[in-house]
């Protein structure tokens, strides 16, 4: 079942390796079938080089395994929470990519230091609060999803398509698994540029009107970046 | 029309990827036909891997599409302004390469810390002022060109072949698209070395006589670098 | 003799190059045969590209060459000491990988700044004390092993599978040579993230309960990461 | 003439690219024929990808072109001075590799922070003084060689096989061109580790007895690293 989505999710997981966002098994990607609401996700702890599209695990929205020979990614409850909370999401990605993780480990939002950032995030990339002892000890992965949503608050997740989990690393998403990977790669580069900006003594976010201009020329109804008949990316 | 130039501009865009200067669609290169004055530029938001030479868009000097199935790069008005302002330019490149962008985000000129810099720029790599609210809200891309020219002032653009746009990233140019890419790659490496020099506590620009020596042994009528009968690069 | 182990150790040494952990001949991997207790190790100063599985050197537990055309790695006495001291080890790796070595050269433990660290080390990655003049001048490589064991103290080496030798670089280990390489690659990335965390002003280790959660979901009897029937990695 | 040496020097120049030490034409390697004393060097400003072994230029010890269709590297007088001054040298390399150049631009010696350094340099990697206006304006490349030799002073160039030229970059050498490239690659990695050590607050050089141990186990008559019958590298 869901062979096309399994292949998309497989390609998304492989894409994490191609973009240099993961080593070993430090990342996972999932996608949602818009029709059935089923989630397809990477199996836990399986290496990217030996993994096949058919190894992807199918879960129902509450996390029951519907199909698959393997256990799903340990982070599945985080993915599932985000899908339940945000109907607009079609793909979720988690990585420990170097620079995004460094910001998460420092417990800091990434300020919009430039237009590269503004092209992708309509404001700072938010960092969550730390989880409490109770949140870590009980339903940890579910609570990771909750703390992401808490940090987003009223923000549209497609306008701020990533949150850094404090002391952990980035979760990214999009309308499908490919866009979630695209955002994870953009985030890593933005995090890297931002760190080097800090090293050079940069402190100021760009002006609000420049943030507006760049974000809105790529996104929303007045966007003029890209091709008219094509997806905005 | 202009098939040879389209191919040169296509190769220049691919060159940005090969030199590691862009990810996703974060960059664009253009070239000018010396005969007709027509500009050939990358289409907007089209991925480098799927792009073909025939997809390049032909514009007249005022930006009207003369040929092409796609919309031109959103940054086309910046390229066009630079071509109109500076008759010596035959190629323009814009990237968000990591280290050059970090300097732009910090809003700082790159000082000539060493001879690598002096081999390519006859002085600091200048960073523009920020654009005003009005400049961003009306004709933003055109005004980006104007602020670059304002920062260059009386400088010869072939002697300082790059400007960092404040809070944005580098624009580079040359006598043709290939040289613009060459300069974009040189700039990124120079920006990287300069950042690490700052990390080590380096503060001083090289002496003016050393800057002269290195710049002038590669450029101008008394140059003695390279082969006599060959282009200086 | 021990052809299978020789091939594993050969692959482990090649793995150091593939993971970008060594240049020139700056690293070595070894493995122990659980049956005979024999150690198979890289020959000294032989380049990775010309090396063959049959070039691996077989040593008895006291370091006498049992088989091999080459002298063993100069660091063999360190490997041998660790094998004798810790019966649980089946593989040992030494590298001069950039970021782990930078922490060793700064003489600092790597604090557990995030869950990436906690997934692999149940606490800080310890840095040894400096060796004394006498320890360096007599049986230097043996004393390097001793100072590693001294720093581990009562810690289980499979729970803290690396020690940074002060002013030198990392030694890593595991149940076999492949796991030791896996840990060396994880360490390098953790060291890199930690350095960038420091650059961003990060100072705090993660909470003990989060360290417990991440370490124990991957390791030990209540682990739930990975596949039930498969090795935990 | 000297076809074997031309090929070695060609391979050395290509090796600079393979080791990631140069972009564009920012580096050059040369070798000396022990019999005739002739020097074979890269042609000036010729790209590495189009260059062939037969393009290498043959110079006599005073720099007259003996054979070759191209002009020699602009830095030839520096190479030639070093060969005349130090009969033990068989190869010289100049690069603008990122981290070694950052130290040169900061005008600082690289302290021996660890054993990686001590394995290759028997003391700090020295940085020269700046050249005076007169030295830059007259016989600049020759004076670059002189300032390197001045900085070495009584040091054996094979014991300290690199000097950083202040505000410029590294010159490295060895018994042949291949060893000079080997040293250039080692230097770049040592410079990188040392910079990150500084970032982590590391300040202390290793103890003299550890420096002795590491240097002398790889070099000189009591060396015990590598294979007895093989070259020490």
JSON list of N, CA and C in Angstrom, two decimals, chain A residues 8 41 49 55 58 66 81 95 110-111 118 133 165 189 196-197 202-203 219-220 224:
[
{"chain": "A", "resi": 8, "resn": "UNK", "atom": "N", "xyz": [8.48, 8.36, -2.01]},
{"chain": "A", "resi": 8, "resn": "UNK", "atom": "CA", "xyz": [8.77, 9.76, -1.72]},
{"chain": "A", "resi": 8, "resn": "UNK", "atom": "C", "xyz": [9.48, 9.91, -0.36]},
{"chain": "A", "resi": 41, "resn": "UNK", "atom": "N", "xyz": [6.86, 6.49, 7.44]},
{"chain": "A", "resi": 41, "resn": "UNK", "atom": "CA", "xyz": [8.04, 6.99, 8.16]},
{"chain": "A", "resi": 41, "resn": "UNK", "atom": "C", "xyz": [9.19, 6.00, 8.06]},
{"chain": "A", "resi": 49, "resn": "UNK", "atom": "N", "xyz": [22.17, 3.44, 3.72]},
{"chain": "A", "resi": 49, "resn": "UNK", "atom": "CA", "xyz": [22.72, 2.80, 2.53]},
{"chain": "A", "resi": 49, "resn": "UNK", "atom": "C", "xyz": [22.05, 1.44, 2.27]},
{"chain": "A", "resi": 55, "resn": "UNK", "atom": "N", "xyz": [10.98, -0.68, 2.89]},
{"chain": "A", "resi": 55, "resn": "UNK", "atom": "CA", "xyz": [11.21, -0.79, 4.34]},
{"chain": "A", "resi": 55, "resn": "UNK", "atom": "C", "xyz": [10.49, 0.30, 5.14]},
{"chain": "A", "resi": 58, "resn": "UNK", "atom": "N", "xyz": [4.27, 2.06, 7.64]},
{"chain": "A", "resi": 58, "resn": "UNK", "atom": "CA", "xyz": [2.99, 2.79, 7.55]},
{"chain": "A", "resi": 58, "resn": "UNK", "atom": "C", "xyz": [2.30, 2.79, 8.91]},
{"chain": "A", "resi": 66, "resn": "UNK", "atom": "N", "xyz": [0.44, -0.12, 10.60]},
{"chain": "A", "resi": 66, "resn": "UNK", "atom": "CA", "xyz": [-0.53, -0.68, 9.67]},
{"chain": "A", "resi": 66, "resn": "UNK", "atom": "C", "xyz": [0.17, -1.64, 8.72]},
{"chain": "A", "resi": 81, "resn": "UNK", "atom": "N", "xyz": [2.27, 13.81, 16.31]},
{"chain": "A", "resi": 81, "resn": "UNK", "atom": "CA", "xyz": [1.64, 14.94, 16.99]},
{"chain": "A", "resi": 81, "resn": "UNK", "atom": "C", "xyz": [1.56, 16.15, 16.07]},
{"chain": "A", "resi": 95, "resn": "UNK", "atom": "N", "xyz": [16.50, 16.21, 11.97]},
{"chain": "A", "resi": 95, "resn": "UNK", "atom": "CA", "xyz": [17.93, 15.93, 11.79]},
{"chain": "A", "resi": 95, "resn": "UNK", "atom": "C", "xyz": [18.71, 16.41, 13.01]},
{"chain": "A", "resi": 110, "resn": "UNK", "atom": "N", "xyz": [17.30, 31.65, 16.06]},
{"chain": "A", "resi": 110, "resn": "UNK", "atom": "CA", "xyz": [18.18, 32.20, 15.02]},
{"chain": "A", "resi": 110, "resn": "UNK", "atom": "C", "xyz": [17.55, 33.49, 14.49]},
{"chain": "A", "resi": 111, "resn": "UNK", "atom": "N", "xyz": [18.22, 34.64, 14.73]},
{"chain": "A", "resi": 111, "resn": "UNK", "atom": "CA", "xyz": [17.65, 35.91, 14.27]},
{"chain": "A", "resi": 111, "resn": "UNK", "atom": "C", "xyz": [17.71, 36.02, 12.75]},
{"chain": "A", "resi": 118, "resn": "UNK", "atom": "N", "xyz": [15.17, 35.49, 5.33]},
{"chain": "A", "resi": 118, "resn": "UNK", "atom": "CA", "xyz": [13.84, 36.05, 5.05]},
{"chain": "A", "resi": 118, "resn": "UNK", "atom": "C", "xyz": [13.16, 35.37, 3.87]},
{"chain": "A", "resi": 133, "resn": "UNK", "atom": "N", "xyz": [11.40, 17.62, 33.66]},
{"chain": "A", "resi": 133, "resn": "UNK", "atom": "CA", "xyz": [11.71, 16.25, 34.05]},
{"chain": "A", "resi": 133, "resn": "UNK", "atom": "C", "xyz": [10.52, 15.34, 33.76]},
{"chain": "A", "resi": 165, "resn": "UNK", "atom": "N", "xyz": [14.46, 22.30, 18.80]},
{"chain": "A", "resi": 165, "resn": "UNK", "atom": "CA", "xyz": [14.12, 21.81, 20.14]},
{"chain": "A", "resi": 165, "resn": "UNK", "atom": "C", "xyz": [15.36, 22.00, 21.03]},
{"chain": "A", "resi": 189, "resn": "UNK", "atom": "N", "xyz": [21.93, 25.81, 6.27]},
{"chain": "A", "resi": 189, "resn": "UNK", "atom": "CA", "xyz": [22.77, 26.85, 5.67]},
{"chain": "A", "resi": 189, "resn": "UNK", "atom": "C", "xyz": [22.51, 28.20, 6.35]},
{"chain": "A", "resi": 196, "resn": "UNK", "atom": "N", "xyz": [28.36, 32.46, 11.62]},
{"chain": "A", "resi": 196, "resn": "UNK", "atom": "CA", "xyz": [29.52, 33.22, 11.17]},
{"chain": "A", "resi": 196, "resn": "UNK", "atom": "C", "xyz": [29.26, 34.73, 11.26]},
{"chain": "A", "resi": 197, "resn": "UNK", "atom": "N", "xyz": [28.01, 35.12, 11.10]},
{"chain": "A", "resi": 197, "resn": "UNK", "atom": "CA", "xyz": [27.65, 36.53, 11.29]},
{"chain": "A", "resi": 197, "resn": "UNK", "atom": "C", "xyz": [27.93, 36.96, 12.73]},
{"chain": "A", "resi": 202, "resn": "UNK", "atom": "N", "xyz": [28.18, 40.64, 14.06]},
{"chain": "A", "resi": 202, "resn": "UNK", "atom": "CA", "xyz": [26.84, 41.02, 13.62]},
{"chain": "A", "resi": 202, "resn": "UNK", "atom": "C", "xyz": [25.82, 40.78, 14.74]},
{"chain": "A", "resi": 203, "resn": "UNK", "atom": "N", "xyz": [24.96, 41.75, 14.94]},
{"chain": "A", "resi": 203, "resn": "UNK", "atom": "CA", "xyz": [24.00, 41.64, 16.03]},
{"chain": "A", "resi": 203, "resn": "UNK", "atom": "C", "xyz": [22.58, 41.96, 15.60]},
{"chain": "A", "resi": 219, "resn": "UNK", "atom": "N", "xyz": [6.49, 33.99, -1.25]},
{"chain": "A", "resi": 219, "resn": "UNK", "atom": "CA", "xyz": [5.39, 33.24, -0.62]},
{"chain": "A", "resi": 219, "resn": "UNK", "atom": "C", "xyz": [4.10, 34.07, -0.64]},
{"chain": "A", "resi": 220, "resn": "UNK", "atom": "N", "xyz": [2.99, 33.40, -0.74]},
{"chain": "A", "resi": 220, "resn": "UNK", "atom": "CA", "xyz": [1.69, 34.07, -0.60]},
{"chain": "A", "resi": 220, "resn": "UNK", "atom": "C", "xyz": [1.16, 34.57, -1.92]},
{"chain": "A", "resi": 224, "resn": "UNK", "atom": "N", "xyz": [6.21, 36.92, -6.51]},
{"chain": "A", "resi": 224, "resn": "UNK", "atom": "CA", "xyz": [6.60, 37.08, -7.90]},
{"chain": "A", "resi": 224, "resn": "UNK", "atom": "C", "xyz": [7.93, 36.38, -8.21]}
]
